[in-house]
Coordinates of C-alpha atoms in Angstrom, one line a residue:
Chain O
M1 CA 58.7 3.3 -19.5
G2 CA 57.1 6.6 -20.5
G3 CA 59.3 6.8 -23.6
V4 CA 58.1 3.4 -24.9
W5 CA 54.5 4.5 -24.6
R6 CA 55.2 7.8 -26.2
Q7 CA 56.4 5.9 -29.3
V8 CA 53.6 3.4 -29.3
I9 CA 50.7 5.8 -29.1
P10 CA 51.3 7.6 -32.4
F11 CA 51.1 4.2 -34.0
G12 CA 48.2 3.1 -31.8
L13 CA 45.9 6.1 -32.5
P14 CA 45.8 5.8 -36.3
S15 CA 45.1 2.1 -36.1
L16 CA 42.4 2.8 -33.6
L17 CA 40.9 5.4 -35.8
A18 CA 41.2 3.0 -38.8
T19 CA 39.3 0.3 -37.0
R20 CA 36.6 2.8 -36.0
L21 CA 36.3 4.1 -39.6
G22 CA 36.5 0.6 -40.9
Y23 CA 33.6 -0.4 -38.6
A24 CA 31.6 2.5 -39.8
R25 CA 32.3 1.5 -43.4
L26 CA 31.2 -2.0 -42.6
L27 CA 27.9 -0.6 -41.2
Q28 CA 27.6 1.5 -44.4
T29 CA 27.9 -1.5 -46.6
S30 CA 25.6 -3.6 -44.5
S31 CA 23.1 -0.7 -44.8
L32 CA 22.5 -2.1 -48.2
H33 CA 20.7 -4.8 -46.4
G34 CA 18.9 -2.2 -44.4
I35 CA 20.6 -2.9 -41.1
A36 CA 22.1 -0.4 -38.7
E37 CA 21.5 2.7 -40.6
E38 CA 21.6 4.7 -37.4
G39 CA 25.3 3.9 -36.9
T40 CA 26.3 6.0 -39.9
S41 CA 24.3 9.1 -39.3
G42 CA 25.9 12.1 -37.5
P43 CA 25.3 12.9 -33.9
E44 CA 21.6 13.5 -33.1
T45 CA 20.9 17.1 -32.3
S46 CA 17.3 16.9 -31.1
S47 CA 16.9 15.6 -27.6
S48 CA 13.6 13.7 -28.4
L49 CA 15.5 11.8 -31.1
D50 CA 18.1 11.0 -28.4
Q51 CA 15.3 9.7 -26.2
E52 CA 13.9 7.7 -29.1
G53 CA 17.3 6.3 -30.0
S54 CA 17.9 5.2 -26.4
D55 CA 14.4 3.9 -26.2
L56 CA 15.0 1.7 -29.2
E57 CA 18.2 0.5 -27.7
T58 CA 16.4 -0.3 -24.4
D59 CA 13.6 -2.0 -26.4
G60 CA 16.1 -4.2 -28.1
E61 CA 17.8 -5.1 -24.9
Q62 CA 14.5 -5.8 -23.2
Q63 CA 13.5 -8.1 -26.1
L64 CA 16.8 -10.0 -25.8
K65 CA 16.3 -10.4 -22.0
E66 CA 12.8 -11.7 -22.5
E67 CA 14.0 -14.2 -25.1
I68 CA 16.6 -15.5 -22.7
L69 CA 14.3 -15.7 -19.8
Q70 CA 11.6 -17.5 -21.9
A71 CA 14.2 -20.1 -22.9
S72 CA 15.3 -20.5 -19.2
L73 CA 11.8 -21.4 -17.9
P74 CA 12.0 -25.1 -18.9
F75 CA 15.2 -25.4 -16.8
V76 CA 13.4 -24.3 -13.6
H77 CA 12.3 -27.8 -13.0
T78 CA 15.9 -29.0 -12.7
H79 CA 17.8 -25.9 -11.6
G80 CA 15.1 -23.9 -9.7
W81 CA 14.7 -20.2 -9.9
S82 CA 18.4 -19.4 -10.1
Q83 CA 21.1 -18.0 -12.3
D84 CA 22.0 -21.5 -13.3
A85 CA 18.6 -21.9 -15.0
I86 CA 19.2 -18.5 -16.8
A87 CA 22.7 -19.6 -17.9
Q88 CA 21.3 -22.9 -19.3
G89 CA 18.5 -21.0 -21.1
A90 CA 21.0 -18.6 -22.7
E91 CA 23.1 -21.5 -23.9
T92 CA 20.2 -23.1 -25.7
L93 CA 19.8 -19.9 -27.6
G94 CA 23.5 -19.9 -28.6
Y95 CA 24.7 -17.2 -26.2
S96 CA 27.5 -17.7 -23.7
S97 CA 26.3 -18.7 -20.2
M98 CA 28.1 -15.5 -19.0
V99 CA 25.0 -13.7 -20.2
H100 CA 23.4 -14.3 -16.8
G101 CA 25.4 -11.2 -15.8
M102 CA 22.6 -9.2 -17.6
F103 CA 20.4 -10.3 -14.8
P104 CA 21.9 -8.8 -11.6
G105 CA 18.9 -10.0 -9.5
G106 CA 19.5 -13.5 -10.5
G107 CA 16.7 -16.0 -10.0
V108 CA 14.2 -13.3 -9.0
D109 CA 14.4 -11.8 -12.6
L110 CA 13.1 -15.1 -13.8
V111 CA 10.3 -15.2 -11.2
N112 CA 9.3 -11.7 -12.2
Y113 CA 9.3 -12.5 -15.9
F114 CA 7.2 -15.6 -15.3
Y115 CA 4.8 -13.6 -13.0
G116 CA 4.4 -10.8 -15.6
Q117 CA 3.8 -13.3 -18.4
C118 CA 1.0 -15.0 -16.3
N119 CA -0.5 -11.6 -15.5
S120 CA -0.6 -10.8 -19.2
K121 CA -2.1 -14.1 -20.1
L122 CA -4.8 -13.6 -17.4
D123 CA -5.5 -10.1 -18.7
G124 CA -6.1 -11.5 -22.2
S125 CA -8.2 -14.3 -20.9
L126 CA -10.4 -12.1 -18.8
K127 CA -10.9 -9.6 -21.7
A128 CA -12.0 -12.5 -23.9
A129 CA -14.4 -13.7 -21.1
I130 CA -16.0 -10.3 -20.8
K131 CA -16.4 -10.1 -24.6
A132 CA -18.0 -13.5 -24.7
A133 CA -20.4 -12.6 -21.8
E134 CA -21.4 -9.4 -23.8
E135 CA -22.4 -11.5 -26.8
N136 CA -24.0 -14.3 -24.8
Q137 CA -26.0 -13.1 -21.8
E138 CA -26.0 -16.6 -20.2
L139 CA -22.3 -16.5 -19.7
R140 CA -22.5 -13.4 -17.5
K141 CA -21.3 -14.1 -13.9
G142 CA -21.8 -12.3 -10.6
T143 CA -18.8 -10.3 -9.3
T144 CA -17.8 -12.8 -6.6
T145 CA -18.0 -15.8 -9.1
F146 CA -16.0 -13.9 -11.6
I147 CA -13.3 -13.0 -9.1
A148 CA -13.2 -16.6 -7.8
A149 CA -12.8 -17.9 -11.4
A150 CA -10.1 -15.3 -12.2
V151 CA -8.1 -16.2 -9.0
E152 CA -8.4 -19.9 -9.7
E153 CA -7.3 -19.4 -13.3
R154 CA -4.2 -17.4 -12.2
L155 CA -3.2 -19.8 -9.5
R156 CA -3.6 -22.7 -11.9
M157 CA -0.9 -21.1 -14.1
N158 CA 1.6 -21.7 -11.2
I159 CA 0.8 -25.5 -11.0
E160 CA 3.5 -26.1 -13.7
Y161 CA 6.2 -24.9 -11.3
H162 CA 4.4 -26.1 -8.1
D163 CA 7.5 -28.0 -6.8
S164 CA 9.7 -24.9 -6.9
W165 CA 7.1 -22.2 -6.2
H166 CA 8.1 -22.0 -2.5
W167 CA 11.5 -20.9 -3.7
A168 CA 10.0 -18.2 -5.9
L169 CA 7.9 -16.9 -3.0
A170 CA 11.0 -16.9 -0.7
L171 CA 12.8 -14.8 -3.3
H172 CA 9.9 -12.4 -3.5
A173 CA 9.8 -12.1 0.3
S174 CA 13.4 -10.8 0.4
P175 CA 13.4 -7.0 1.2
S176 CA 15.3 -6.0 -1.9
N177 CA 12.8 -7.8 -4.1
M178 CA 9.8 -6.7 -2.2
P179 CA 9.0 -3.5 -4.3
K180 CA 8.8 -5.5 -7.6
A181 CA 6.8 -8.3 -5.9
L182 CA 4.3 -5.7 -4.6
H183 CA 4.1 -4.2 -8.0
N184 CA 3.4 -7.6 -9.5
I185 CA 0.6 -8.4 -7.2
G186 CA -0.8 -4.9 -7.4
T187 CA -1.0 -5.1 -11.2
L188 CA -2.7 -8.6 -10.9
M189 CA -5.3 -7.3 -8.4
D190 CA -6.0 -4.3 -10.6
T191 CA -6.5 -6.5 -13.6
I192 CA -8.9 -8.8 -11.8
W193 CA -10.9 -6.0 -10.3
Y194 CA -11.0 -3.9 -13.4
H195 CA -12.4 -6.8 -15.5
A196 CA -14.8 -7.7 -12.6
G197 CA -16.3 -4.3 -13.2
D198 CA -14.7 -2.1 -10.6
R199 CA -14.5 1.6 -11.8
S200 CA -13.9 3.2 -8.4
Y201 CA -11.8 6.4 -8.2
D202 CA -11.6 7.0 -4.5
F203 CA -10.2 5.1 -1.4
N204 CA -12.4 2.1 -2.3
W205 CA -9.8 1.4 -5.0
Y206 CA -7.3 0.6 -2.3
T207 CA -9.6 -1.3 0.1
K208 CA -10.9 -3.6 -2.7
R209 CA -7.5 -4.5 -4.0
G210 CA -6.1 -4.9 -0.5
I211 CA -8.8 -7.3 0.5
L212 CA -8.4 -9.3 -2.7
A213 CA -4.6 -9.4 -2.3
A214 CA -5.0 -10.8 1.2
V215 CA -7.3 -13.6 -0.2
Y216 CA -5.0 -14.3 -3.1
K217 CA -1.8 -14.5 -1.0
S218 CA -3.4 -16.8 1.6
T219 CA -4.8 -19.0 -1.1
E220 CA -1.4 -19.1 -2.8
L221 CA 0.2 -20.2 0.4
C222 CA -2.5 -22.8 1.0
M223 CA -1.8 -24.2 -2.5
L224 CA 1.9 -24.7 -1.6
Q225 CA 1.1 -27.6 0.7
D226 CA -2.1 -28.8 -0.9
K227 CA -1.9 -32.5 -1.8
S228 CA -5.6 -33.1 -2.7
E229 CA -6.9 -34.1 -6.1
D230 CA -6.7 -31.2 -8.6
F231 CA -6.1 -28.8 -5.6
Q232 CA -9.8 -29.1 -4.5
D233 CA -8.8 -28.1 -1.0
T234 CA -7.3 -24.9 -2.2
W235 CA -10.4 -23.8 -4.2
A236 CA -12.6 -24.6 -1.2
F237 CA -10.3 -22.5 1.0
M238 CA -10.5 -19.6 -1.5
N239 CA -14.3 -19.8 -1.6
R240 CA -14.5 -19.7 2.2
R241 CA -12.2 -16.6 2.2
L242 CA -14.3 -14.9 -0.4
S243 CA -17.5 -15.6 1.5
D244 CA -15.8 -14.2 4.7
V245 CA -15.1 -11.0 2.8
H246 CA -18.7 -10.9 1.7
S247 CA -20.1 -11.3 5.2
V248 CA -17.7 -8.7 6.6
G249 CA -18.8 -6.3 3.9
K250 CA -22.5 -7.0 4.7
C251 CA -21.7 -6.5 8.4
V252 CA -20.1 -3.1 7.7
Q253 CA -23.0 -2.0 5.6
E254 CA -25.5 -3.0 8.3
G255 CA -23.4 -1.3 10.9
A256 CA -23.4 1.9 8.9
S257 CA -27.1 1.9 8.4
F258 CA -27.5 1.2 12.1
L259 CA -25.3 4.2 13.0
G260 CA -27.3 6.3 10.5
G261 CA -30.5 5.3 12.3
A262 CA -29.1 6.0 15.7
G263 CA -27.7 9.3 14.5
N264 CA -31.2 10.3 13.3
L265 CA -32.6 9.4 16.7
V266 CA -30.1 11.5 18.5
K267 CA -30.7 14.5 16.2
A268 CA -34.5 14.2 16.8
G269 CA -33.8 14.2 20.5
I270 CA -31.6 17.3 20.4
L271 CA -34.2 19.2 18.2
T272 CA -36.9 18.3 20.7
A273 CA -34.8 19.5 23.6
L274 CA -34.0 22.8 21.8
N275 CA -37.7 23.3 20.9
M276 CA -38.7 22.8 24.5
A277 CA -36.1 25.3 25.6
G278 CA -37.3 27.7 23.0
M279 CA -33.8 27.9 21.3
N280 CA -34.7 26.3 18.0
S281 CA -35.6 29.5 16.1
K282 CA -33.9 30.2 12.8
S283 CA -34.8 33.9 13.1
R284 CA -32.4 34.2 16.0
F285 CA -29.5 34.9 13.6
Chain M
M20 CA 11.3 13.3 -15.1
Y21 CA 11.1 9.7 -16.3
Q22 CA 11.9 6.9 -13.9
C23 CA 14.0 4.3 -15.6
R24 CA 12.6 1.1 -14.1
P25 CA 12.7 -1.9 -16.3
L26 CA 8.9 -2.1 -16.4
A27 CA 9.0 -4.9 -18.9
L28 CA 10.2 -7.3 -16.2
A29 CA 7.5 -6.5 -13.6
G30 CA 3.8 -6.7 -13.5
V31 CA 2.6 -6.8 -17.0
R32 CA 4.9 -6.7 -20.1
L33 CA 4.4 -3.6 -22.2
Y34 CA 5.4 -3.7 -25.8
S35 CA 7.9 -0.8 -25.8
T36 CA 9.8 1.5 -23.4
K37 CA 8.2 4.6 -24.9
A38 CA 4.7 3.2 -24.1
A39 CA 5.9 2.5 -20.6
H40 CA 7.2 6.1 -20.2
T41 CA 3.9 7.5 -21.6
K42 CA 1.8 5.3 -19.3
Q43 CA 3.8 6.4 -16.3
A44 CA 3.5 10.1 -17.2
I45 CA -0.2 9.9 -17.9
D46 CA -0.7 7.9 -14.6
R47 CA 1.0 10.8 -12.7
I48 CA -0.9 13.5 -14.5
I49 CA -4.3 12.1 -14.0
R50 CA -3.6 11.1 -10.4
V51 CA -2.5 14.6 -9.4
D52 CA -5.2 16.3 -11.4
H53 CA -7.9 14.2 -9.8
A54 CA -6.5 14.9 -6.4
G55 CA -6.3 18.6 -7.3
E56 CA -9.9 18.9 -8.4
L57 CA -11.1 17.0 -5.3
G58 CA -9.1 19.5 -3.2
A59 CA -10.6 22.5 -5.1
D60 CA -14.1 21.1 -4.7
R61 CA -13.6 20.8 -0.9
I62 CA -12.0 24.3 -0.6
Y63 CA -15.1 25.9 -2.3
A64 CA -17.3 23.7 0.0
G65 CA -15.5 25.1 3.0
Q66 CA -15.8 28.7 1.7
M67 CA -19.5 28.2 0.9
A68 CA -20.1 26.8 4.4
V69 CA -19.0 30.1 5.9
L70 CA -19.7 32.7 3.2
G71 CA -22.6 31.0 1.4
K72 CA -25.3 33.4 2.6
T73 CA -23.3 36.6 2.0
S74 CA -23.1 38.7 -1.2
V75 CA -20.0 36.8 -2.5
G76 CA -21.9 33.5 -2.2
P77 CA -23.2 33.3 -5.8
V78 CA -19.6 34.0 -7.1
I79 CA -18.2 31.2 -5.1
Q80 CA -21.1 28.9 -6.0
H81 CA -20.5 29.5 -9.7
M82 CA -16.8 28.6 -9.4
W83 CA -17.7 25.6 -7.2
D84 CA -20.1 24.3 -9.9
Q85 CA -17.3 24.4 -12.5
E86 CA -14.9 22.6 -10.1
K87 CA -17.6 19.9 -9.6
E88 CA -17.6 19.4 -13.4
H89 CA -13.9 19.1 -13.5
K90 CA -13.9 16.6 -10.7
A91 CA -16.6 14.5 -12.4
K92 CA -14.5 14.5 -15.6
F93 CA -11.4 13.2 -13.8
E94 CA -13.5 10.6 -11.9
E95 CA -14.4 9.3 -15.3
L96 CA -10.8 9.4 -16.6
V97 CA -9.3 7.6 -13.6
P98 CA -10.8 4.2 -14.4
K99 CA -10.6 4.8 -18.1
Y100 CA -6.8 5.2 -18.2
R101 CA -6.5 2.5 -15.4
V102 CA -4.8 5.1 -13.1
R103 CA -4.2 4.5 -9.4
P104 CA -5.8 7.3 -7.4
T105 CA -3.6 8.9 -4.8
V106 CA -3.7 7.3 -1.4
L107 CA -3.8 10.7 0.3
L108 CA -7.4 11.4 -0.9
P109 CA -9.0 11.3 2.6
I110 CA -6.3 13.8 3.8
W111 CA -7.0 16.2 0.9
N112 CA -10.7 15.9 1.6
V113 CA -10.3 17.2 5.1
A114 CA -7.4 19.6 4.4
G115 CA -9.3 21.3 1.5
F116 CA -12.4 21.9 3.6
V117 CA -10.3 23.3 6.5
L118 CA -8.4 25.6 4.1
G119 CA -11.6 26.9 2.5
A120 CA -13.4 27.4 5.8
G121 CA -10.3 28.8 7.5
T122 CA -9.6 31.5 4.9
A123 CA -13.4 32.3 4.7
L124 CA -13.5 32.9 8.5
L125 CA -10.7 35.5 7.9
G126 CA -13.1 37.4 5.7
R127 CA -14.3 37.4 2.1
E128 CA -11.1 39.0 0.8
A129 CA -9.0 36.3 2.4
A130 CA -11.3 33.7 0.8
M131 CA -10.7 35.3 -2.6
A132 CA -6.9 35.5 -1.9
C133 CA -7.0 31.7 -1.2
T134 CA -8.7 31.2 -4.5
V135 CA -6.2 33.4 -6.4
A136 CA -3.2 31.6 -4.8
V137 CA -4.5 28.1 -5.5
E138 CA -5.6 28.8 -9.0
S139 CA -2.3 30.4 -9.9
V140 CA -0.4 27.3 -8.8
I141 CA -2.9 25.1 -10.6
T142 CA -2.7 27.1 -13.8
D143 CA 1.1 26.8 -13.9
H144 CA 0.8 23.1 -13.1
Y145 CA -1.7 22.5 -16.0
N146 CA 0.6 24.4 -18.3
S147 CA 3.6 22.3 -17.5
Q148 CA 1.4 19.1 -17.9
L149 CA 0.3 20.3 -21.3
R150 CA 3.9 20.8 -22.4
E151 CA 4.8 17.3 -21.2
L152 CA 1.8 15.7 -23.0
I153 CA 2.6 17.6 -26.2
N154 CA 6.2 16.4 -26.0
L155 CA 5.0 12.8 -25.5
G156 CA 2.8 13.0 -28.6
E157 CA 0.2 15.5 -29.5
E158 CA -1.9 13.1 -31.6
E159 CA -2.0 10.1 -29.2
N160 CA -2.9 12.2 -26.2
K161 CA -5.3 14.5 -27.9
E162 CA -8.3 13.8 -25.6
L163 CA -6.3 14.5 -22.4
I164 CA -4.7 17.6 -23.9
E165 CA -8.1 19.0 -24.9
V166 CA -9.5 18.3 -21.4
I167 CA -6.6 19.9 -19.6
K168 CA -6.6 22.9 -21.9
K169 CA -10.3 23.6 -21.1
F170 CA -9.8 23.2 -17.4
R171 CA -6.7 25.4 -17.4
D172 CA -8.8 28.1 -19.1
D173 CA -11.5 27.7 -16.4
E174 CA -8.9 27.9 -13.6
M175 CA -7.4 31.1 -15.1
D176 CA -10.9 32.5 -15.1
H177 CA -11.3 31.7 -11.4
H178 CA -7.9 33.4 -10.7
D179 CA -9.1 36.6 -12.5
T180 CA -12.5 36.5 -10.7
G181 CA -10.7 36.2 -7.4
L182 CA -8.6 39.3 -8.2
A183 CA -11.6 41.2 -9.4
N184 CA -13.3 40.5 -6.0
D185 CA -10.7 42.4 -3.9
A186 CA -8.4 39.4 -3.2
E187 CA -5.5 41.8 -2.8
Q188 CA -7.3 43.6 0.1
A189 CA -7.0 40.6 2.2
P190 CA -5.1 40.9 5.5
A191 CA -1.4 39.9 5.0
Y192 CA -2.1 39.1 1.4
T193 CA 1.5 38.4 0.3
A194 CA 2.2 36.1 3.3
L195 CA -1.1 34.3 3.1
S196 CA -0.7 33.8 -0.7
N197 CA 2.8 32.5 -0.3
V198 CA 1.9 30.0 2.4
I199 CA -1.1 28.7 0.4
K200 CA 1.0 28.4 -2.8
T201 CA 3.8 26.5 -0.9
G202 CA 1.2 24.1 0.6
C203 CA -0.4 23.5 -2.9
K204 CA 3.0 22.8 -4.4
A205 CA 3.8 20.3 -1.7
A206 CA 0.4 18.6 -2.1
V207 CA 1.0 18.4 -5.9
W208 CA 4.5 16.8 -5.3
L209 CA 3.1 14.3 -2.9
S210 CA 0.0 13.4 -5.0
E211 CA 2.2 12.8 -8.1
R212 CA 4.1 10.1 -6.3
I213 CA 1.9 8.6 -3.6

């Protein structure tokens, strides 16, 4: 057995080399069209060029993945958020349906892509709204109104897939998908708050986004089973939650000022007591 | 150094992987620097609370004022670069004050030793951030590079001031210095990630 192989390999190697060289020559000729010039250059010596080369590769791969996912979205109505939808989408672009192997997460990759796309759209729309408000003072909204409008706009983007959205949420709830899901909603909350004017740099950054995330999630769940005309019940629910947040915030503020007042009272009492005991003299030390 | 998450498939789509790498690196840099300046501000506050009325008070006050400037600058950069501040901010708030007041209670030399230890860790840290930023692109990150360069020079100044004020006479100087340096490095590691 070994003897046969020892005879084949000397034939095999030159032909292998020949195909490699032939391929390189093919790339060389096609470089006349300006394609794949990188393939003919020697090994990169600088590490930043390596990084750049692999970045370009990753970019190309990302672009391909996005094209496939974009083409798969129309199939969500019939196949849901699943690998089947991705396979169908790939076929419309002319790729083999086996390409769904590029998406090891399966349906959740499609959900994440759609989520990211909606977030980007919202980002653009809010930026445009801010710009319009700058030019025309009348369009300027209060913070709560702005946030309510932004949440409503973002949730309306899900209406197109309303029938299968419970599937998407279930995929997001699975523990292996949770980090990406949290990243998605985190980015969304940051977008809304930033454009609503939040420029905080301390722990308020977290409390604000946490509160809005709770409102958004509960509204999203409410929307899942809402059957009213144009989802009026959902928007009413959202407004009630936002006014709850408002009243809690006011309560906290009032509580803090109450505590401040009470603290001053106690301090005054202690100072009086120290004065009466003759201990309140700064020259003691 | 770079995490290789497919950022383009989560959150918001970025137009290229290099932009994603850069954004992540800048995110970390500003987050940890903001936390560091807050910590430094609180350390000097603690030292002033104990040593404010002594002869070394004006020296500490001068260094504290510069740290306040640094903190204000990073507070401006955090929303500008859309950076998430570290969730450990309340902890660094308290820990910084405790460290400053604690070393000041050991004496003015110990307070200076604390300053020297912290500033030497911070200087090294800023230098490695500068290297990273220049590697990512000197022109695109010019503003951040200029800011960190100036702050690094200020911190080196504080380090030298501490040494000039008898830091090395502090009790158990080497041990104290090593403990504080290790604590700082741990704080930096945590703030970069959380």
